[in-house]
GROMACS .gro file of C-alpha atoms in nm:
model
  153
    1UNK     CA    1  10.057   8.802   6.991
    2UNK     CA    2   9.781   8.953   6.759
    3UNK     CA    3   9.431   9.086   6.886
    4UNK     CA    4   9.332   8.751   6.735
    5UNK     CA    5   9.494   8.528   6.942
    6UNK     CA    6   9.399   8.740   7.264
    7UNK     CA    7   9.002   8.785   7.205
    8UNK     CA    8   8.811   8.472   7.097
    9UNK     CA    9   8.514   8.690   6.957
   10UNK     CA   10   8.297   8.364   7.035
   11UNK     CA   11   8.443   8.226   7.295
   12UNK     CA   12   8.372   8.594   7.468
   13UNK     CA   13   8.017   8.642   7.367
   14UNK     CA   14   7.938   8.284   7.474
   15UNK     CA   15   8.067   8.366   7.834
   16UNK     CA   16   7.980   8.721   7.815
   17UNK     CA   17   7.613   8.658   7.802
   18UNK     CA   18   7.663   8.342   8.029
   19UNK     CA   19   7.745   8.566   8.301
   20UNK     CA   20   7.463   8.826   8.217
   21UNK     CA   21   7.193   8.543   8.353
   22UNK     CA   22   7.339   8.371   8.589
   23UNK     CA   23   7.588   8.508   8.841
   24UNK     CA   24   7.479   8.914   8.735
   25UNK     CA   25   7.139   8.860   8.700
   26UNK     CA   26   7.053   9.123   8.448
   27UNK     CA   27   6.927   8.856   8.205
   28UNK     CA   28   6.572   8.995   8.192
   29UNK     CA   29   6.698   9.327   8.181
   30UNK     CA   30   6.507   9.626   7.882
   31UNK     CA   31   6.656   9.769   7.632
   32UNK     CA   32   6.616  10.108   7.822
   33UNK     CA   33   6.842   9.969   8.092
   34UNK     CA   34   7.094   9.829   7.857
   35UNK     CA   35   7.077  10.208   7.692
   36UNK     CA   36   7.173  10.369   8.021
   37UNK     CA   37   7.426  10.102   8.095
   38UNK     CA   38   7.580  10.183   7.792
   39UNK     CA   39   7.613  10.604   7.876
   40UNK     CA   40   7.704  10.523   8.212
   41UNK     CA   41   7.992  10.356   8.075
   42UNK     CA   42   8.095  10.611   7.858
   43UNK     CA   43   8.038  10.881   8.056
   44UNK     CA   44   8.328  10.685   8.303
   45UNK     CA   45   8.574  10.725   8.000
   46UNK     CA   46   8.493  11.058   7.943
   47UNK     CA   47   8.580  11.175   8.303
   48UNK     CA   48   8.890  10.934   8.250
   49UNK     CA   49   9.008  11.124   7.945
   50UNK     CA   50   8.942  11.441   8.088
   51UNK     CA   51   9.155  11.360   8.381
   52UNK     CA   52   9.406  11.274   8.101
   53UNK     CA   53   9.407  11.577   7.998
   54UNK     CA   54   9.360  11.788   8.250
   55UNK     CA   55   9.696  11.667   8.384
   56UNK     CA   56   9.948  11.600   8.684
   57UNK     CA   57   9.891  11.885   8.877
   58UNK     CA   58   9.968  11.995   9.253
   59UNK     CA   59   9.633  11.857   9.387
   60UNK     CA   60   9.704  11.485   9.213
   61UNK     CA   61   9.993  11.509   9.389
   62UNK     CA   62   9.900  11.603   9.739
   63UNK     CA   63   9.563  11.299   9.678
   64UNK     CA   64   9.867  11.103   9.606
   65UNK     CA   65  10.133  11.153   9.862
   66UNK     CA   66   9.830  11.157  10.145
   67UNK     CA   67   9.759  10.808   9.962
   68UNK     CA   68  10.140  10.705  10.053
   69UNK     CA   69  10.156  10.430  10.321
   70UNK     CA   70  10.484  10.303  10.314
   71UNK     CA   71  10.777  10.478  10.473
   72UNK     CA   72  10.849  10.883  10.516
   73UNK     CA   73  11.239  10.773  10.373
   74UNK     CA   74  11.109  10.583  10.082
   75UNK     CA   75  10.857  10.836   9.995
   76UNK     CA   76  10.814  10.864   9.517
   77UNK     CA   77  10.992  11.167   9.355
   78UNK     CA   78  10.716  11.391   9.206
   79UNK     CA   79  10.811  11.248   8.856
   80UNK     CA   80  10.800  10.866   9.009
   81UNK     CA   81  10.425  11.038   9.164
   82UNK     CA   82  10.347  11.172   8.794
   83UNK     CA   83  10.448  10.839   8.606
   84UNK     CA   84  10.278  10.611   8.867
   85UNK     CA   85   9.959  10.865   8.775
   86UNK     CA   86   9.971  10.902   8.476
   87UNK     CA   87  10.035  10.463   8.438
   88UNK     CA   88   9.670  10.506   8.646
   89UNK     CA   89   9.500  10.684   8.423
   90UNK     CA   90   9.581  10.553   8.084
   91UNK     CA   91   9.465  10.157   8.317
   92UNK     CA   92   9.126  10.316   8.337
   93UNK     CA   93   9.086  10.431   7.998
   94UNK     CA   94   9.148  10.063   7.897
   95UNK     CA   95   8.915   9.975   8.147
   96UNK     CA   96   8.614  10.186   8.061
   97UNK     CA   97   8.694  10.143   7.737
   98UNK     CA   98   8.666   9.754   7.763
   99UNK     CA   99   8.358   9.747   8.005
  100UNK     CA  100   8.188   9.957   7.656
  101UNK     CA  101   8.250   9.666   7.451
  102UNK     CA  102   8.148   9.454   7.697
  103UNK     CA  103   7.773   9.590   7.751
  104UNK     CA  104   7.759   9.725   7.426
  105UNK     CA  105   7.827   9.337   7.292
  106UNK     CA  106   7.517   9.217   7.585
  107UNK     CA  107   7.271   9.517   7.415
  108UNK     CA  108   7.347   9.279   7.106
  109UNK     CA  109   7.299   8.999   7.240
  110UNK     CA  110   6.986   9.078   7.331
  111UNK     CA  111   6.877   9.193   7.021
  112UNK     CA  112   6.926   8.935   6.826
  113UNK     CA  113   7.259   9.139   6.655
  114UNK     CA  114   7.591   9.015   6.586
  115UNK     CA  115   7.824   9.288   6.677
  116UNK     CA  116   8.149   9.116   6.488
  117UNK     CA  117   7.932   9.115   6.129
  118UNK     CA  118   7.776   9.476   6.227
  119UNK     CA  119   8.100   9.640   6.288
  120UNK     CA  120   8.256   9.513   5.919
  121UNK     CA  121   7.914   9.593   5.810
  122UNK     CA  122   7.926   9.936   5.929
  123UNK     CA  123   8.314   9.931   5.890
  124UNK     CA  124   8.269   9.859   5.502
  125UNK     CA  125   7.983  10.119   5.458
  126UNK     CA  126   8.136  10.378   5.560
  127UNK     CA  127   8.415  10.256   5.348
  128UNK     CA  128   8.213  10.180   5.000
  129UNK     CA  129   8.073  10.562   5.050
  130UNK     CA  130   8.386  10.753   5.086
  131UNK     CA  131   8.503  10.505   4.807
  132UNK     CA  132   8.805  10.388   4.906
  133UNK     CA  133   9.019  10.099   4.786
  134UNK     CA  134   8.931   9.686   4.866
  135UNK     CA  135   9.257   9.743   5.148
  136UNK     CA  136   8.971   9.956   5.362
  137UNK     CA  137   8.745   9.745   5.341
  138UNK     CA  138   8.703   9.409   5.603
  139UNK     CA  139   8.665   9.007   5.501
  140UNK     CA  140   8.335   8.955   5.573
  141UNK     CA  141   8.190   8.524   5.672
  142UNK     CA  142   8.117   8.478   5.376
  143UNK     CA  143   8.410   8.582   5.202
  144UNK     CA  144   8.655   8.429   5.463
  145UNK     CA  145   8.445   8.064   5.413
  146UNK     CA  146   8.510   8.072   5.036
  147UNK     CA  147   8.888   8.187   5.058
  148UNK     CA  148   8.863   7.874   5.322
  149UNK     CA  149   8.689   7.636   5.032
  150UNK     CA  150   8.926   7.762   4.772
  151UNK     CA  151   9.210   7.678   4.962
  152UNK     CA  152   9.141   7.351   5.032
  153UNK     CA  153   9.073   7.408   5.410
   0.00000   0.00000   0.00000
């Protein structure tokens, strides 16, 4: 399954803003608030990456054994604890990256910026500055519309 099939950006932005303005009660927050929130999320991602880089060690193993609440005879091996720890750290990195994306989207929406459009523009600007070939450029909305019209869709 392609990512575009998983996340409809227009729907995401609509629901993200609706949730922010509604139950999260953060619709009137300032750019300072969103900047600090974004920095906090980036810091959490950095912490997860640091822990992964530090690696699984005796301290991590001891914490996992202490948390284990099953039967003593079913205690996982050190290798099983290590695999579970690694999976947990990778999941944390994914969650923190998602938090950054969500927060960044709200910051952009609150400033009337379309994040998808801005990403395409910046990506293409860097490709142009690097004098890269057309395979390193993303199609713009206008190009997609023109292609669709030329194909009779």
